[in-house]
XYZ file of C-alpha atoms in Angstrom:
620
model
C -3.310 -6.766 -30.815
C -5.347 -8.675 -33.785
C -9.106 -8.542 -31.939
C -7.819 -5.061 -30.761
C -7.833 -3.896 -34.433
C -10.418 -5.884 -35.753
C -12.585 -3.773 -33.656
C -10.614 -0.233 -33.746
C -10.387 -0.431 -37.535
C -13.913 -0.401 -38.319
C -14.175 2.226 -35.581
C -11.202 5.034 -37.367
C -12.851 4.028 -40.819
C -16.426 5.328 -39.282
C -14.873 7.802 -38.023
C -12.634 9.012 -41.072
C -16.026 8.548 -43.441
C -18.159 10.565 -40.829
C -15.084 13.459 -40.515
C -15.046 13.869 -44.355
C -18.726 13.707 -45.075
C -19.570 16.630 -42.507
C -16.640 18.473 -43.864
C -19.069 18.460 -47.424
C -22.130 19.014 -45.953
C -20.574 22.362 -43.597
C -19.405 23.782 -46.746
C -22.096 23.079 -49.492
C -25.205 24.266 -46.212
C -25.813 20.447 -45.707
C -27.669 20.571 -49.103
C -25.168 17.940 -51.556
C -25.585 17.752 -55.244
C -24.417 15.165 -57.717
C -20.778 16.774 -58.315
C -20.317 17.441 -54.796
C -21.624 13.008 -54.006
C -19.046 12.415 -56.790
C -16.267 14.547 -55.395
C -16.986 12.479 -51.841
C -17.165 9.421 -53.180
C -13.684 9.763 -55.305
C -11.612 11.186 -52.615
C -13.082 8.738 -49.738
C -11.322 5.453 -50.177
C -7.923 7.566 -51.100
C -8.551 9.966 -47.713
C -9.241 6.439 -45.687
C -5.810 4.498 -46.789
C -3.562 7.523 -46.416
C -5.244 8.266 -42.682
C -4.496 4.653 -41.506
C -1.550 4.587 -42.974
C -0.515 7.824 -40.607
C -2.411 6.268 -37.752
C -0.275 2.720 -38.085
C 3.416 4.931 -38.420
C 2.302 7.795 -35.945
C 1.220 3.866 -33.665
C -2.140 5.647 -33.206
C -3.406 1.868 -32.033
C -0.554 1.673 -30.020
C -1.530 3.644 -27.061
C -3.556 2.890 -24.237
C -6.709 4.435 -24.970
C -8.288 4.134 -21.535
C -5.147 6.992 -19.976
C -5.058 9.258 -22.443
C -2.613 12.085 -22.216
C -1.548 15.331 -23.187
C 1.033 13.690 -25.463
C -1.498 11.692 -26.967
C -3.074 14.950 -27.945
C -0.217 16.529 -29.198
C 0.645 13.579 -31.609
C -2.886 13.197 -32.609
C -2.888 16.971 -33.871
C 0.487 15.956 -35.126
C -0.902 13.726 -37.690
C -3.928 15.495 -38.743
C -2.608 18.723 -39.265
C 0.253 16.590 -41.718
C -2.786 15.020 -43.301
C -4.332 18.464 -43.924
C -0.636 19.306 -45.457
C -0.921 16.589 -47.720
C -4.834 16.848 -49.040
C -3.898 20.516 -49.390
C -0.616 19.575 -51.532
C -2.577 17.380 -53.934
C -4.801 20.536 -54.642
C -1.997 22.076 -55.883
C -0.233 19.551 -57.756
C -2.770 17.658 -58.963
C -6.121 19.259 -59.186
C -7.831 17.693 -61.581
C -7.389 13.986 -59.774
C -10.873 12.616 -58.473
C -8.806 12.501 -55.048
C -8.757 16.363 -54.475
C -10.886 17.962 -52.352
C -11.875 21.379 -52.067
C -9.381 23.517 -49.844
C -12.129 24.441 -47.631
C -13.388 20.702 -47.142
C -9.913 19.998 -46.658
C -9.220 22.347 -43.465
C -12.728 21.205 -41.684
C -12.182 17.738 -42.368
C -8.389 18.205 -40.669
C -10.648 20.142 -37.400
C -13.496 17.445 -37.619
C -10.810 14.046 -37.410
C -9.144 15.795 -34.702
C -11.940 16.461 -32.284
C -13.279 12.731 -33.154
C -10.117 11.382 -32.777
C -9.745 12.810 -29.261
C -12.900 12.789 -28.576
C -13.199 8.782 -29.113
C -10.328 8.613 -26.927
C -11.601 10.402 -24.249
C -14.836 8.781 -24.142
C -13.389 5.359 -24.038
C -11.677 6.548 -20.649
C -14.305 8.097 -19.567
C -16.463 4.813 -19.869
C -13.480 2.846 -18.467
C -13.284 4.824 -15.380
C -17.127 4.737 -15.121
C -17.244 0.802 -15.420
C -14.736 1.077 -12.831
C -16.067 3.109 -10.424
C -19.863 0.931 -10.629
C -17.629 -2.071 -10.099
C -16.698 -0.906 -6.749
C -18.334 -1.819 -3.325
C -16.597 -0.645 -0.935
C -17.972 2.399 0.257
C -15.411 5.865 0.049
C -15.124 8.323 2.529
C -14.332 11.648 1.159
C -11.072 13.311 0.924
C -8.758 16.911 0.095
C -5.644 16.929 -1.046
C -3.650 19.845 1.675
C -2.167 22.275 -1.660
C -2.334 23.227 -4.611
C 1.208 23.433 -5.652
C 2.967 21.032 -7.713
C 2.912 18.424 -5.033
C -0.483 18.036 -4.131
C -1.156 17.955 -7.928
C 1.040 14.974 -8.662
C -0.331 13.813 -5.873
C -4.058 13.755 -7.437
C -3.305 13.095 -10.657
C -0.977 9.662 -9.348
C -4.740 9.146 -7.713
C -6.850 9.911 -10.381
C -5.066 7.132 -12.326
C -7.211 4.844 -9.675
C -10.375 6.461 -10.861
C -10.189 9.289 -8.510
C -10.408 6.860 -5.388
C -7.180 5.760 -3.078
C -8.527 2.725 -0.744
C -11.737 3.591 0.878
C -10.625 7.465 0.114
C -12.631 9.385 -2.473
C -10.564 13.138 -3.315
C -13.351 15.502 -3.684
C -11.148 18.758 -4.126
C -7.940 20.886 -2.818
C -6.961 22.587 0.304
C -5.164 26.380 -0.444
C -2.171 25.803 1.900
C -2.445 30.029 1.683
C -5.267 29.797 3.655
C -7.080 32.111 1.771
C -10.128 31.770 -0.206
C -10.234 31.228 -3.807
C -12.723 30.196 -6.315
C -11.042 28.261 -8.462
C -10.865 24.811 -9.671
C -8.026 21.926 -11.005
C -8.719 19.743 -12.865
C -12.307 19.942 -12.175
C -11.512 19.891 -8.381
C -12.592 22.878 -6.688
C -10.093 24.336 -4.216
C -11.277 25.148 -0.929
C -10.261 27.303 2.235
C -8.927 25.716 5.191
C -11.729 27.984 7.170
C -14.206 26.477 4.277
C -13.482 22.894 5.780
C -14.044 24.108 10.014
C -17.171 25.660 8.972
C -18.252 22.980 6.551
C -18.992 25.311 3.609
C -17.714 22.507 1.150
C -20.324 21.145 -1.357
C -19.581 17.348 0.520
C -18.863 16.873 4.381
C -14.960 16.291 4.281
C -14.022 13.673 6.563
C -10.364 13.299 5.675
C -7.647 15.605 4.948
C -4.555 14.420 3.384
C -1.340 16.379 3.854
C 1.757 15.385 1.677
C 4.793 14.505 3.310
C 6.533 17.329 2.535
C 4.608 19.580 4.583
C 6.393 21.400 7.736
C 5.954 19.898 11.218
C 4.300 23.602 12.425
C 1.609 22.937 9.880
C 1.127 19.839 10.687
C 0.834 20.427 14.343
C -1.590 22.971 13.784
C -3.685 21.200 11.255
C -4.118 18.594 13.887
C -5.339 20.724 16.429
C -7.723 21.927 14.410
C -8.745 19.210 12.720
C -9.610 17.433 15.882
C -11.915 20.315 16.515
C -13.953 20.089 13.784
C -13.737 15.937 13.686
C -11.856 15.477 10.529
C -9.173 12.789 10.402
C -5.466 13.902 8.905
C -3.827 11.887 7.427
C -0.067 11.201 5.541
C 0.447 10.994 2.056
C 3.824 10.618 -0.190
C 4.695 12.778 -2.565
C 5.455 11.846 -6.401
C 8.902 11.688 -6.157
C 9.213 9.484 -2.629
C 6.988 7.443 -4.783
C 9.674 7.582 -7.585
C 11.942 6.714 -5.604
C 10.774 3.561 -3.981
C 10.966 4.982 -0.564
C 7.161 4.632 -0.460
C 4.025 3.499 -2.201
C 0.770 5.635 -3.203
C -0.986 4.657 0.368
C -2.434 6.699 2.849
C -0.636 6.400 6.305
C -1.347 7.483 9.805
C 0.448 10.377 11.117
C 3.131 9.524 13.443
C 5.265 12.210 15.730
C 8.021 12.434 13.652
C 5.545 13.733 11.248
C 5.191 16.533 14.040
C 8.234 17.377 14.225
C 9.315 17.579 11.021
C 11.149 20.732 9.896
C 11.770 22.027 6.089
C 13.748 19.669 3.850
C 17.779 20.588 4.306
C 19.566 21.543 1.600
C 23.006 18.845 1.485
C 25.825 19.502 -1.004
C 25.424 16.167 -2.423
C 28.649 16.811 -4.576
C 30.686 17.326 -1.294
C 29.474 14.105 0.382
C 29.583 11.970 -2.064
C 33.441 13.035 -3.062
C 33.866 12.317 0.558
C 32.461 8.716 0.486
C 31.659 7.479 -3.142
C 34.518 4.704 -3.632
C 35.308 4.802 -0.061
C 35.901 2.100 2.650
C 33.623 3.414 5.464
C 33.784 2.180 8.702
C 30.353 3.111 11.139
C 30.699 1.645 15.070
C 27.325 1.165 16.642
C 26.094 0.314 13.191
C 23.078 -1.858 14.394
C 21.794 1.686 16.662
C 19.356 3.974 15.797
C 22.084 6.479 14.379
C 24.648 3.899 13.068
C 22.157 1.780 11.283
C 20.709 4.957 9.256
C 23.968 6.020 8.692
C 24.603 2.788 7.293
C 21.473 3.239 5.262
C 22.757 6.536 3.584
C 25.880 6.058 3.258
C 24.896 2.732 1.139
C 23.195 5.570 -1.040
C 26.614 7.448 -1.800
C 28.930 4.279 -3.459
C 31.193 2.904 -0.920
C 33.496 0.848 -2.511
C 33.325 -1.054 1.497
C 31.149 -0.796 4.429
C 32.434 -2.412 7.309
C 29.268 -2.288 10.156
C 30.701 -2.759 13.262
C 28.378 -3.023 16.850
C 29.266 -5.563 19.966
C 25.229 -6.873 19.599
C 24.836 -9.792 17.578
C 21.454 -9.565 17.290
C 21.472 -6.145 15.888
C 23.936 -6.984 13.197
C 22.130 -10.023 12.329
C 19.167 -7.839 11.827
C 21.227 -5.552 9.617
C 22.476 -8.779 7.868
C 19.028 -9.226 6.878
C 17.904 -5.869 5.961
C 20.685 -5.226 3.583
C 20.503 -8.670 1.694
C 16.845 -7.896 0.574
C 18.183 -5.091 -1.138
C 20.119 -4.718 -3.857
C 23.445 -2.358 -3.469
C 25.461 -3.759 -6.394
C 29.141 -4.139 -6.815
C 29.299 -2.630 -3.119
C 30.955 -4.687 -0.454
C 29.322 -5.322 2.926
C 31.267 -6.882 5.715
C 29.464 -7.025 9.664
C 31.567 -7.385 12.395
C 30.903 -8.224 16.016
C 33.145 -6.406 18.338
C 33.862 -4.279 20.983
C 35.653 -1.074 20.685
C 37.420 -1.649 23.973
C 38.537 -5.261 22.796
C 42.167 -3.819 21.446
C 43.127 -6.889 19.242
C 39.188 -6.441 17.939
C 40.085 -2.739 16.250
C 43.816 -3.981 15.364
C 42.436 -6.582 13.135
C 39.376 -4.866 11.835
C 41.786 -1.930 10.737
C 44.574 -4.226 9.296
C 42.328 -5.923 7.307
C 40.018 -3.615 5.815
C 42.031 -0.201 5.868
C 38.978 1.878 6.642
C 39.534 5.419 4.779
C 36.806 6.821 6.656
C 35.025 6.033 10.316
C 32.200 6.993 11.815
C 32.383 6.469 15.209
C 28.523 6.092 16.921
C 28.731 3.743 19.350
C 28.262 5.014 22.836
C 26.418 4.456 26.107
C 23.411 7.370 25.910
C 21.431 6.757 28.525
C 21.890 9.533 31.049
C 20.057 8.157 34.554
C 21.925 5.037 33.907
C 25.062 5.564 33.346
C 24.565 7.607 36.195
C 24.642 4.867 38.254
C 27.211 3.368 36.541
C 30.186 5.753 35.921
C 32.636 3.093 35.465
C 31.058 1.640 32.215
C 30.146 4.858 30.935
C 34.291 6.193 31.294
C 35.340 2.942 29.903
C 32.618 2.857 26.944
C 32.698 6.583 25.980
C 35.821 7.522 26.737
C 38.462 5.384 26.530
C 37.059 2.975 23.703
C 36.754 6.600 22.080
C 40.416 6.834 22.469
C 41.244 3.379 21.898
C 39.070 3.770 18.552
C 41.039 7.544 17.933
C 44.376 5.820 18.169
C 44.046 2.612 15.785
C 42.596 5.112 13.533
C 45.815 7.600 13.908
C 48.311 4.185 13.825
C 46.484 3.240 10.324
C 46.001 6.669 8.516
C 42.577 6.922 8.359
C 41.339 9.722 6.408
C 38.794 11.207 8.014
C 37.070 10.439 11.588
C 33.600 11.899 12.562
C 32.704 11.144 16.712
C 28.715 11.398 17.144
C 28.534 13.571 20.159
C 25.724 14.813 22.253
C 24.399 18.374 23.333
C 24.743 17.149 27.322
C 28.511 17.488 26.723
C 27.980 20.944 27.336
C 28.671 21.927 30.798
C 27.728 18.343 31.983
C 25.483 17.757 34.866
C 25.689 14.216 34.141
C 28.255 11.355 33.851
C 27.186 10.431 30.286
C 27.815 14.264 29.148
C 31.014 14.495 31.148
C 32.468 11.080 29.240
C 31.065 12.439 25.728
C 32.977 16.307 26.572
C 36.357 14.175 27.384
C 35.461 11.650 23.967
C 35.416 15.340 22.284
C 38.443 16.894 24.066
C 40.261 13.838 23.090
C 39.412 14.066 19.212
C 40.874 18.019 19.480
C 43.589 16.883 20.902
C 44.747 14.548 18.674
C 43.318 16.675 15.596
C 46.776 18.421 16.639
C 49.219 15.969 15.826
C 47.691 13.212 13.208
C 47.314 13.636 9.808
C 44.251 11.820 9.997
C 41.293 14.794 10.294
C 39.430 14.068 13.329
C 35.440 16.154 13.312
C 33.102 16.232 15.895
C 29.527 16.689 15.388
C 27.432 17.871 18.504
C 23.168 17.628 18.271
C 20.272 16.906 20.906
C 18.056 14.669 21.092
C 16.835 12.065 18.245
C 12.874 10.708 17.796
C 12.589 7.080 18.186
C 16.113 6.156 19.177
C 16.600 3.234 21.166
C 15.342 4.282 25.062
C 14.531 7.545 24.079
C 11.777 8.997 25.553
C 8.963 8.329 22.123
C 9.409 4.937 22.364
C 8.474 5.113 25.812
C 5.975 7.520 25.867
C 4.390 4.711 22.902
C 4.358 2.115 25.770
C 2.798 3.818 28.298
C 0.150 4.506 26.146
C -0.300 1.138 24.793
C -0.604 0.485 28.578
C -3.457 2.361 29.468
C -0.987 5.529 31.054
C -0.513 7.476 32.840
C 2.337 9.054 30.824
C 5.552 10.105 32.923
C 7.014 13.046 32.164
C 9.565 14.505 34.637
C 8.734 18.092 34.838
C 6.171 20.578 33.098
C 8.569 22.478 31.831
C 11.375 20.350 30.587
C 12.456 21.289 27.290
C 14.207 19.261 24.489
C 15.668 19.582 21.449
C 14.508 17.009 18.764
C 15.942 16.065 15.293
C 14.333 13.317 13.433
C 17.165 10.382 12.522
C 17.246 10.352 8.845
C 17.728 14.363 9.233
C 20.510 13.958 11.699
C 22.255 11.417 9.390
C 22.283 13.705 6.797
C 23.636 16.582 8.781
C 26.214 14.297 10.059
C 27.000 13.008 6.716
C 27.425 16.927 5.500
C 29.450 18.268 8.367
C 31.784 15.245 7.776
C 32.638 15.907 4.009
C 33.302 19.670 5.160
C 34.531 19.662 8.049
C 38.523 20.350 9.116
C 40.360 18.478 11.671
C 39.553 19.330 14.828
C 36.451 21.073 14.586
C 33.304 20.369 16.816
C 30.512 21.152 14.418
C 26.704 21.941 16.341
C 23.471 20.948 14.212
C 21.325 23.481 14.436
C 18.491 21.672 16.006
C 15.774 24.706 15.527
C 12.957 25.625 18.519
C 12.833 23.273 21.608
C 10.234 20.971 22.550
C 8.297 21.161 25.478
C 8.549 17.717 27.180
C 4.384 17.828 28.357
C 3.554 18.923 24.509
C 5.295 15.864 23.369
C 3.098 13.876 25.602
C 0.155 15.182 24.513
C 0.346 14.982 20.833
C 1.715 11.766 21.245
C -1.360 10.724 23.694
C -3.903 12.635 20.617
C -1.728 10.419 17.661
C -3.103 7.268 19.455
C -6.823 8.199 18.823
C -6.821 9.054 22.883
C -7.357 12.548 24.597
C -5.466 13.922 27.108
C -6.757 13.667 30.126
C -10.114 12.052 29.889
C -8.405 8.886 28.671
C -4.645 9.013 29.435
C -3.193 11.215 32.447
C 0.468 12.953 32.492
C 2.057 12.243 35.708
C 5.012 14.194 36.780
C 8.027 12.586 38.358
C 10.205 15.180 38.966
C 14.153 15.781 37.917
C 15.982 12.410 37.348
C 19.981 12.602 38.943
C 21.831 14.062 35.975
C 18.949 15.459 34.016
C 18.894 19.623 33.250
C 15.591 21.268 33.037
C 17.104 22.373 29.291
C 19.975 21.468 27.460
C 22.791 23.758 25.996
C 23.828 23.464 22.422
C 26.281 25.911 22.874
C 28.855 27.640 25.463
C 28.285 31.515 25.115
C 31.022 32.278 22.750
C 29.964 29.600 20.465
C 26.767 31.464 20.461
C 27.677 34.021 17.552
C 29.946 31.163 15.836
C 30.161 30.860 11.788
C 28.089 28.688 9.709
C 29.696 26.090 7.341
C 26.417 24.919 6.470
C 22.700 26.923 6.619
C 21.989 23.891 10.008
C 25.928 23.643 10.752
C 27.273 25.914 13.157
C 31.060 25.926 13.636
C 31.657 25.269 17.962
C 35.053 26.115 19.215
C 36.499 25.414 22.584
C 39.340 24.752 24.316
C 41.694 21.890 23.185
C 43.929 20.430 25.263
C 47.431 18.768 24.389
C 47.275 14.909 24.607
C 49.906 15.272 27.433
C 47.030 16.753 29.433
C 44.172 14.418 27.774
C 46.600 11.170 29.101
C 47.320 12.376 32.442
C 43.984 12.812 32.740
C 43.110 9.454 31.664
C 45.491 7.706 34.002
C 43.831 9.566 36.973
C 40.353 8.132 35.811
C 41.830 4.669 35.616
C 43.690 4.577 38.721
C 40.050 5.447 40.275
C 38.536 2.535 37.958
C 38.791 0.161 41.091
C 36.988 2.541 43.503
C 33.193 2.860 44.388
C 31.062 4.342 41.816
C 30.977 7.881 44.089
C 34.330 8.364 44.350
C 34.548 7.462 40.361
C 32.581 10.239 39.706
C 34.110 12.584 41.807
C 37.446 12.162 39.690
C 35.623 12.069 36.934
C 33.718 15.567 37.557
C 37.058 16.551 39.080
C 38.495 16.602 35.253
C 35.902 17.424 33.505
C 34.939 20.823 35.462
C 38.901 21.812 34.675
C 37.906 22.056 31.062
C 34.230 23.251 31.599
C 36.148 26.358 33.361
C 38.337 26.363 30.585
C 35.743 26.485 28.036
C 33.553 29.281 29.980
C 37.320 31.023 30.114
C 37.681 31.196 26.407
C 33.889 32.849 26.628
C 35.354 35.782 29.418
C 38.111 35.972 27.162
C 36.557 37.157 23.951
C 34.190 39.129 25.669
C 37.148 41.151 27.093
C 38.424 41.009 23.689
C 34.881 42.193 21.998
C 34.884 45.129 24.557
């Protein structure tokens, strides 16, 4: 700070002398006589001190001169304009002192330090950013920012900060999201047409486009499309506040397809969840899975006073071990337990020792061709750990339980959808006669899950293709993870015992579309360099899925993506004899396991498309 003012002391005192001596010669017509010298030269060393003196309390010298800001401005003027105040005091009080100046000298000399002031400031940045940008190599490819809202303008200004530049990226303007043209400019940064950019009418070729991460999948999607026409490479960017937040850095990323599929930020009642979890002992099963281990992740953002992960791999809570010790979570207590939920004395002693207040229950087989082929595990896994988890819950009070459900537990075709539909039926019934509040929460598919069908698509790729894809016209519904959390997260803290709550999962996905975007994400095109080969209907799959039955079709919303499901719950009389049927057929082949099993579940499938007849009577 001592070499910094021995070199910006000199500099104000130039400035302060040259401020005060054009003041004089704009109001005498540049033509000075011997009063007017003698007025200068009396007022000059008095005008200097009481300047400097503002300058060192206002810490003029204390800001960074090469990122000046608008606050910088604002106390600058600040200071002046009280300096003007005081010269213009002295006038008054004191006019016959060799230290008073003219009024008129006074209010130009107040305009004249303020532009030099700023303007000193503004040239030092300017020269910084210039020495800057000579010092770089590297050569930049040029860039615009997708908006001109507040986003994309945090963006660029959290860029300009880096001289304008961001890696080998150079922003030369701003895309109007709008669409339509516009001649206008921010920030010196003209603002340009998306049709501007396809027909290269900008004043540089664009070779990038960089779309914040807010932006909708649909726009995204179609972006892409055309920006592959016209040979432009998209790219990801964070916004300011995922920046903020240490969720991301200020780096350009590739787009991936959950990018794609991304829908418009939900809304969560923040205040509900975290009343339902802050201070909490949460309990998640299948914490090291894809959904488990993010709602781990979220959860840890809401204050548990406890989480207790609990998953049968080792490996995968070893990994979560890791993850969570390189962060810092505070006074919050983390406890990983390797376990299954059909190991009885496993629960018992998880429960008696940690008195879980709330459990989310994810752990589950999922994959449908599988467990199609294997009935046995899937009824022992789904269901009846589900039950064995429902009960030590019920036996030990527990507050609240949330079962992660599926949409192929409506009207099953397949053995994983039938065990889910019974897991579901069993929380209803029960929701009956504990005191603990026992939620279902029903949604499709989720992007990137473990043996899902990105992952695998990624593979195949990576492999040369062709990509499998069992029909054209297969449809899915897709939910990113960290979106399905949340949702879960919501319908937990208001939901009531026994309701089966339905994520609205928006428009389906065509299977083949998936492919292809995927295939066009890897830099590849569809079919010169990777083929779709179709396979045709795995045992179990539906062409579609059902999110609903048809009464639950017109259902209630608790939430603007919740939709309140209904259905028919049975008494746990009927929920156990149906259980002991399925385990006296544990022992038999796999076929004639799943024809008891189908032979239950279709009893409640009819009883569920019943309730549907029934309010349609009623309706009419």
């Amino acid at each position: 700070m001592r070499h910094r003012l021995a070199i910006i002391l000199p500099i104000y005192t130039i400035l302060i002398t040259a401020s005060l001596f054009f003041a004089f010669c704009l109001r005498f017509d540049f033509t000075l006589g011997n009063a007017e010298w003698a007025r200068f030269a009396g007022a000059l060393p008095f005008v200097i001190a009481a300047k400097l003196a503002i300058a060192a309390i206002t810490r003029e010298w204390n800001r960074s001169y090469r990122h000046v800001s608008i606050s910088d401005g604002v106390i600058i003027s600040g200071a002046c304009g009280f300096m003007t105040s005081v010269l213009l005091a002295m006038h008054y009080l004191i006019p016959q002192s060799p230290m008073t100046l003219p009024r008129s000298v006074t209010l130009i000399d107040g305009l004249i330090s303020l532009l030099a002031m700023l303007g000193f400031r503004i040239a030092c940045r300017m020269i910084w950013a210039r020495r800057n940008s000579t010092n770089r190599n590297q050569p930049t490819e040029t860039a615009l920012i997708f908006g001109s809202d507040e986003s994309a303008i945090g963006i660029w200004k959290m860029v300009m900060s880096s001289n304008g530049q961001l890696g080998r990226y150079r922003i030369v303007g701003f895309i109007n999201s709008s669409g339509e043209r516009q001649n206008s400019l921010i920030g010196g940064q003209q603002v340009y047409s998306l049709e501007d950019c396809w027909e290269s009418k900008t004043t540089t070729p664009i070779q990038h486009i960089l779309v914040p991460t807010s932006t909708s999948g649909r726009v995204i999607r179609d972006l892409l499309n055309r920006c592959q026409e016209a040979d432009i490479q998209l790219h990801k960017i964070p916004t300011v506040e995922e920046i903020v937040e240490g969720r991301f850095r200020l780096a350009v990323r590739e787009l991936d397809i959950d990018d794609l599929l991304r829908r418009p930020p939900t809304k969560l009642d923040l205040d509900k969840i975290g009343q339902s979890i802050t201070g909490k002992t949460v309990l998640v099963t299948g914490g090291a899975g894809s959904i488990g281990s993010e709602l781990c992740r979220q959860i840890m953002g809401f204050k548990p006073l406890k989480l207790i992960l609990f998953d049968h791999s080792e490996f995968g809570v070893f990994k979560m071990e890791r993850e969570f010790a390189s962060r810092d979570f505070g006074n919050i207590e983390l406890c990983y337990l390797t376990g299954s939920i059909l190991d009885p004395d496993a629960l018992e002693g998880a429960f008696a020792r940690h008195q879980p207040e709330i459990v989310f229950h994810a752990a589950a087989y999922k994959h449908v061709p599988l467990m199609q082929d294997n009935p046995y595990a899937a009824i022992r896994n789904n269901f009846m750990g589900t039950k064995a988890l429902v009960d030590t819950a019920h036996k030990h009070n527990v507050e609240r339980f949330v079962l992660i459900s599926t949409d192929k537990a409506v009207r099953p075709t397949s053995v994983m959808g039938a065990t889910k539909l019974l897991a579901e039926k069993y929380l209803q019934a029960m929701s009956e006669i504990s005191s603990t509040k026992f939620i279902t929460v029903r949604f499709g598919n989720v992007l990137n899950s473990v043996g899902s069908v990105v992952p695998t698509f990624r593979k195949q790729i990576e492999l040369g293709g062709p990509v499998t894809v069992t029909h054209k016209d297969m449809v899915r519904y897709f939910m990113t993870i960290p979106e399905a959390v949340q949702l879960v997260l919501q319908a937990g803290a208001v939901g009531s015992s026994g309701n089966v709550l339905i994520l609205d999962m928006g428009e389906p996905v065509k299977i083949v579309d998936l492919a292809k975007d995927m295939i066009s994400l890897s830099g590849l095109s569809y079919p010169d360099d990777i083929d779709i080969e179709f396979t045709g209907l795995r045992p179990g799959e539906k062409m579609y899925e059902e999110l609903f039955y048809e009464h639950e079709q017109s259902a209630p919303k608790i939430h603007e993506k919740i939709i309140l499901g209904a259905g028919y719950a049975p008494s746990t009389m009927q929920i156990n004899s149906d259980l002991q049927q399925l385990e006296g057929s544990l022992n038999e082949s796999p076929e004639e396991l799943a024809e008891t099993l189908w032979q239950v579940v279709n009893r409640y499938v009819a009883l569920d498309d019943g309730q549907s007849e029934t309010r349609s009577r009623s309706a009419a």
